[in-house]
């Protein structure tokens, strides 16, 4: 029974593949259109795309062109070929600005850029581009059904840029380039005033300033100690329940000791 069903399924699959290859090689545009639509509705994006690729030009200027152009772009999107999909979806919105699919195409074109955004540790050119595209969509369709998702994607992409900048500043601290770390954290806090990493940035800025002060020659020490103490006060005042406040306080106490020694020397 099971063997017979298996053979039947194989036969259906073989006939289906055979029909596709036959249609693909034929000159029958109408047959290709019909099969492309059937395959699209069945979620067979790769096969549908191949047929659509063959007939799209033949329907330019005809009533069917709008539908076929959208299907063609969506096949690329559903296959995960987001570079190509974003290009075709954007082109669709240019050609058919009044289409009922234009809003969806515009959103998915922008979302395609989101999908191409790399992990935060890599170069973020695509992330910046994705934010720009999504923001253009939000501005163009402020009442869109996709607005909430678009804003969520922008926030996620923004956080990648925050994380990238934060980790660069932190890395300077780890390699003991304390001046560069302090400068990077200050720039980070200016560039991302609403960041969720603010408390961490305050802490690591203090850490860099503390180490810079402790390791400084005497004539630079007092100024740097006072700067580090100021960073500690900012952290404590803003985040009194910060999880690493105890560690920060130990740094503060050491800075006070060093300051007392300097005062005694002078």
C-alpha positions as a Python dict, from the first residue, in 0.01 Angstrom:
ca = {
    (1, 'X'): (0, 0, 0),
    (2, 'X'): (273, 245, 107),
    (3, 'X'): (491, 138, -183),
    (4, 'X'): (208, 200, -428),
    (5, 'X'): (143, 546, -286),
    (6, 'X'): (514, 627, -307),
    (7, 'X'): (524, 525, -673),
    (8, 'X'): (213, 733, -741),
    (9, 'X'): (370, 1040, -582),
    (10, 'X'): (688, 991, -781),
    (11, 'X'): (486, 961, -1100),
    (12, 'X'): (295, 1283, -1028),
    (13, 'X'): (622, 1462, -952),
    (14, 'X'): (782, 1332, -1271),
    (15, 'X'): (483, 1437, -1483),
    (16, 'X'): (483, 1777, -1315),
    (17, 'X'): (855, 1828, -1385),
    (18, 'X'): (808, 1702, -1737),
    (19, 'X'): (522, 1948, -1798),
    (20, 'X'): (731, 2234, -1661),
    (21, 'X'): (1030, 2153, -1884),
    (22, 'X'): (803, 2116, -2184),
    (23, 'X'): (637, 2452, -2119),
    (24, 'X'): (970, 2618, -2045),
    (25, 'X'): (1107, 2513, -2384),
    (26, 'X'): (791, 2589, -2580),
    (27, 'X'): (704, 2908, -2770),
    (28, 'X'): (354, 2917, -2621),
    (29, 'X'): (351, 3243, -2423),
    (30, 'X'): (-4, 3191, -2299),
    (31, 'X'): (83, 2847, -2162),
    (32, 'X'): (386, 2991, -1986),
    (33, 'X'): (173, 3266, -1835),
    (34, 'X'): (-81, 3014, -1706),
    (35, 'X'): (181, 2780, -1560),
    (36, 'X'): (381, 3068, -1408),
    (37, 'X'): (67, 3183, -1228),
    (38, 'X'): (-14, 2832, -1106),
    (39, 'X'): (340, 2779, -980),
    (40, 'X'): (339, 3121, -812),
    (41, 'X'): (14, 3044, -628),
    (42, 'X'): (161, 2709, -522),
    (43, 'X'): (473, 2876, -381),
    (44, 'X'): (704, 2733, -648),
    (45, 'X'): (896, 3059, -673),
    (46, 'X'): (1203, 2939, -863),
    (47, 'X'): (1008, 2772, -1141),
    (48, 'X'): (759, 3054, -1166),
    (49, 'X'): (1045, 3304, -1186),
    (50, 'X'): (1204, 3119, -1477),
    (51, 'X'): (883, 3127, -1677),
    (52, 'X'): (810, 3489, -1589),
    (53, 'X'): (1162, 3584, -1690),
    (54, 'X'): (1091, 3448, -2038),
    (55, 'X'): (756, 3619, -2099),
    (56, 'X'): (776, 3947, -1910),
    (57, 'X'): (903, 4149, -2203),
    (58, 'X'): (632, 4009, -2430),
    (59, 'X'): (361, 4157, -2206),
    (60, 'X'): (511, 4506, -2177),
    (61, 'X'): (239, 4765, -2233),
    (62, 'X'): (-39, 4506, -2198),
    (63, 'X'): (-294, 4481, -1914),
    (64, 'X'): (-123, 4171, -1772),
    (65, 'X'): (213, 4346, -1738),
    (66, 'X'): (145, 4498, -1395),
    (67, 'X'): (54, 4165, -1239),
    (68, 'X'): (344, 3982, -1400),
    (69, 'X'): (596, 4247, -1300),
    (70, 'X'): (485, 4226, -937),
    (71, 'X'): (491, 3844, -939),
    (72, 'X'): (837, 3846, -1093),
    (73, 'X'): (971, 4076, -819),
    (74, 'X'): (798, 3877, -545),
    (75, 'X'): (951, 3552, -666),
    (76, 'X'): (1297, 3705, -607),
    (77, 'X'): (1188, 3828, -265),
    (78, 'X'): (1045, 3493, -158),
    (79, 'X'): (1360, 3317, -281),
    (80, 'X'): (1567, 3542, -53),
    (81, 'X'): (1745, 3719, -339),
    (82, 'X'): (1693, 4055, -171),
    (83, 'X'): (1930, 4265, -379),
    (84, 'X'): (1748, 4170, -698),
    (85, 'X'): (1407, 4181, -529),
    (86, 'X'): (1456, 4533, -394),
    (87, 'X'): (1562, 4652, -738),
    (88, 'X'): (1259, 4497, -912),
    (89, 'X'): (1013, 4608, -643),
    (90, 'X'): (1144, 4962, -658),
    (91, 'X'): (1117, 4953, -1035),
    (92, 'X'): (758, 4833, -1002),
    (93, 'X'): (665, 5133, -788),
    (94, 'X'): (820, 5365, -1048),
    (95, 'X'): (632, 5207, -1337),
    (96, 'X'): (299, 5158, -1156),
    (97, 'X'): (271, 5437, -895),
    (98, 'X'): (-109, 5407, -889),
    (99, 'X'): (-118, 5028, -847),
    (100, 'X'): (-289, 4880, -541),
    (101, 'X'): (35, 4686, -491),
    (102, 'X'): (259, 4993, -485),
    (103, 'X'): (253, 5039, -108),
    (104, 'X'): (336, 4675, -47),
    (105, 'X'): (608, 4680, -313),
    (106, 'X'): (758, 4996, -164),
    (107, 'X'): (767, 4843, 185),
    (108, 'X'): (914, 4512, 72),
    (109, 'X'): (1173, 4690, -140),
    (110, 'X'): (1288, 4874, 174),
    (111, 'X'): (1265, 4555, 381),
    (112, 'X'): (1490, 4383, 129),
    (113, 'X'): (1764, 4626, 229),
    (114, 'X'): (1698, 4534, 592),
    (115, 'X'): (1755, 4167, 510),
    (116, 'X'): (2091, 4257, 353),
    (117, 'X'): (2211, 4435, 667),
    (118, 'X'): (2507, 4239, 812),
    (119, 'X'): (2586, 4158, 1176),
    (120, 'X'): (2695, 4463, 1378),
    (121, 'X'): (3062, 4361, 1382),
    (122, 'X'): (3093, 4409, 1004),
    (123, 'X'): (3091, 4720, 786),
    (124, 'X'): (2748, 4884, 822),
    (125, 'X'): (2701, 5051, 482),
    (126, 'X'): (2398, 4832, 405),
    (127, 'X'): (2250, 4905, 748),
    (128, 'X'): (2264, 5280, 689),
    (129, 'X'): (2111, 5232, 345),
    (130, 'X'): (1832, 5015, 489),
    (131, 'X'): (1745, 5278, 750),
    (132, 'X'): (1728, 5544, 479),
    (133, 'X'): (1500, 5329, 260),
    (134, 'X'): (1267, 5241, 546),
    (135, 'X'): (1251, 5603, 660),
    (136, 'X'): (1159, 5710, 306),
    (137, 'X'): (878, 5455, 314),
    (138, 'X'): (753, 5579, 653),
    (139, 'X'): (754, 5937, 525),
    (140, 'X'): (571, 5841, 206),
    (141, 'X'): (310, 5621, 379),
    (142, 'X'): (255, 5760, 732),
    (143, 'X'): (-75, 5570, 764),
    (144, 'X'): (45, 5243, 615),
    (145, 'X'): (-55, 4904, 750),
    (146, 'X'): (320, 4829, 745),
    (147, 'X'): (412, 5135, 953),
    (148, 'X'): (456, 4953, 1284),
    (149, 'X'): (677, 4685, 1129),
    (150, 'X'): (881, 4947, 942),
    (151, 'X'): (946, 5140, 1266),
    (152, 'X'): (1042, 4818, 1444),
    (153, 'X'): (1293, 4737, 1169),
    (154, 'X'): (1441, 5087, 1187),
    (155, 'X'): (1488, 5051, 1564),
    (156, 'X'): (1661, 4717, 1517),
    (157, 'X'): (1892, 4863, 1252),
    (158, 'X'): (1963, 5169, 1467),
    (159, 'X'): (2068, 4940, 1749),
    (160, 'X'): (2319, 4769, 1518),
    (161, 'X'): (2484, 5106, 1456),
    (162, 'X'): (2481, 5177, 1830),
    (163, 'X'): (2631, 4838, 1908),
    (164, 'X'): (2899, 4885, 1642),
    (165, 'X'): (3003, 5225, 1781),
    (166, 'X'): (2988, 5098, 2140),
    (167, 'X'): (3207, 4796, 2070),
    (168, 'X'): (3465, 5010, 1889),
    (169, 'X'): (3491, 5240, 2194),
    (170, 'X'): (3509, 4940, 2427),
    (171, 'X'): (3778, 4778, 2214),
    (172, 'X'): (3999, 5085, 2254),
    (173, 'X'): (3967, 5040, 2631),
    (174, 'X'): (4061, 4672, 2605),
    (175, 'X'): (4374, 4746, 2401),
    (176, 'X'): (4463, 5020, 2652),
    (177, 'X'): (4426, 5312, 2414),
    (178, 'X'): (4241, 5500, 2686),
    (179, 'X'): (4236, 5842, 2522),
    (180, 'X'): (4073, 5699, 2209),
    (181, 'X'): (3826, 5504, 2422),
    (182, 'X'): (3715, 5814, 2616),
    (183, 'X'): (3679, 6014, 2296),
    (184, 'X'): (3484, 5732, 2127),
    (185, 'X'): (3247, 5692, 2421),
    (186, 'X'): (3184, 6068, 2433),
    (187, 'X'): (3108, 6066, 2061),
    (188, 'X'): (2886, 5760, 2108),
    (189, 'X'): (2683, 5933, 2380),
    (190, 'X'): (2638, 6241, 2163),
    (191, 'X'): (2542, 6044, 1854),
    (192, 'X'): (2301, 5806, 2031),
    (193, 'X'): (2142, 6007, 2317),
    (194, 'X'): (1858, 5757, 2361),
    (195, 'X'): (2071, 5444, 2355),
    (196, 'X'): (1992, 5152, 2581),
    (197, 'X'): (2369, 5110, 2624),
    (198, 'X'): (2411, 5446, 2800),
    (199, 'X'): (2482, 5300, 3145),
    (200, 'X'): (2744, 5064, 2999),
    (201, 'X'): (2899, 5351, 2805),
    (202, 'X'): (2922, 5558, 3125),
    (203, 'X'): (3090, 5268, 3305),
    (204, 'X'): (3348, 5189, 3037),
    (205, 'X'): (3421, 5558, 2985),
    (206, 'X'): (3495, 5578, 3356),
    (207, 'X'): (3712, 5266, 3333),
    (208, 'X'): (3917, 5419, 3050),
    (209, 'X'): (3946, 5754, 3230),
    (210, 'X'): (4045, 5578, 3555),
    (211, 'X'): (4325, 5382, 3389),
    (212, 'X'): (4446, 5687, 3198),
    (213, 'X'): (4462, 5887, 3522),
    (214, 'X'): (4632, 5619, 3730),
    (215, 'X'): (4899, 5559, 3465),
    (216, 'X'): (4967, 5927, 3398),
    (217, 'X'): (5278, 6121, 3493),
    (218, 'X'): (5230, 6351, 3790),
    (219, 'X'): (5188, 6678, 3603),
    (220, 'X'): (4892, 6534, 3407),
    (221, 'X'): (4747, 6324, 3685),
    (222, 'X'): (4538, 6575, 3879),
    (223, 'X'): (4341, 6694, 3576),
    (224, 'X'): (4277, 6338, 3460),
    (225, 'X'): (4177, 6219, 3806),
    (226, 'X'): (3923, 6500, 3834),
    (227, 'X'): (3784, 6411, 3492),
    (228, 'X'): (3750, 6045, 3591),
    (229, 'X'): (3579, 6145, 3919),
    (230, 'X'): (3335, 6356, 3718),
    (231, 'X'): (3255, 6053, 3503),
    (232, 'X'): (3197, 5847, 3817),
    (233, 'X'): (2960, 6108, 3959),
    (234, 'X'): (2765, 6113, 3633),
    (235, 'X'): (2729, 5734, 3639),
    (236, 'X'): (2624, 5722, 4006),
    (237, 'X'): (2376, 6008, 3975),
    (238, 'X'): (2216, 5878, 3655),
    (239, 'X'): (2220, 5506, 3742),
    (240, 'X'): (2226, 5469, 4122),
    (241, 'X'): (2130, 5101, 4090),
    (242, 'X'): (2376, 5015, 3813),
    (243, 'X'): (2489, 4654, 3848),
    (244, 'X'): (2861, 4737, 3838),
    (245, 'X'): (2840, 5042, 4062),
    (246, 'X'): (3042, 4866, 4330),
    (247, 'X'): (3331, 4822, 4087),
    (248, 'X'): (3294, 5185, 3979),
    (249, 'X'): (3303, 5295, 4344),
    (250, 'X'): (3630, 5107, 4401),
    (251, 'X'): (3778, 5304, 4112),
    (252, 'X'): (3644, 5626, 4262),
    (253, 'X'): (3801, 5547, 4601),
    (254, 'X'): (4136, 5471, 4438),
    (255, 'X'): (4117, 5801, 4248),
    (256, 'X'): (4052, 5986, 4575),
    (257, 'X'): (4357, 5822, 4730),
    (258, 'X'): (4574, 5921, 4435),
    (259, 'X'): (4444, 6276, 4453),
    (260, 'X'): (4530, 6294, 4825),
    (261, 'X'): (4883, 6172, 4753),
    (262, 'X'): (4927, 6440, 4488),
    (263, 'X'): (4800, 6707, 4725),
    (264, 'X'): (5044, 6591, 4992),
    (265, 'X'): (5335, 6605, 4748),
    (266, 'X'): (5254, 6958, 4649),
}
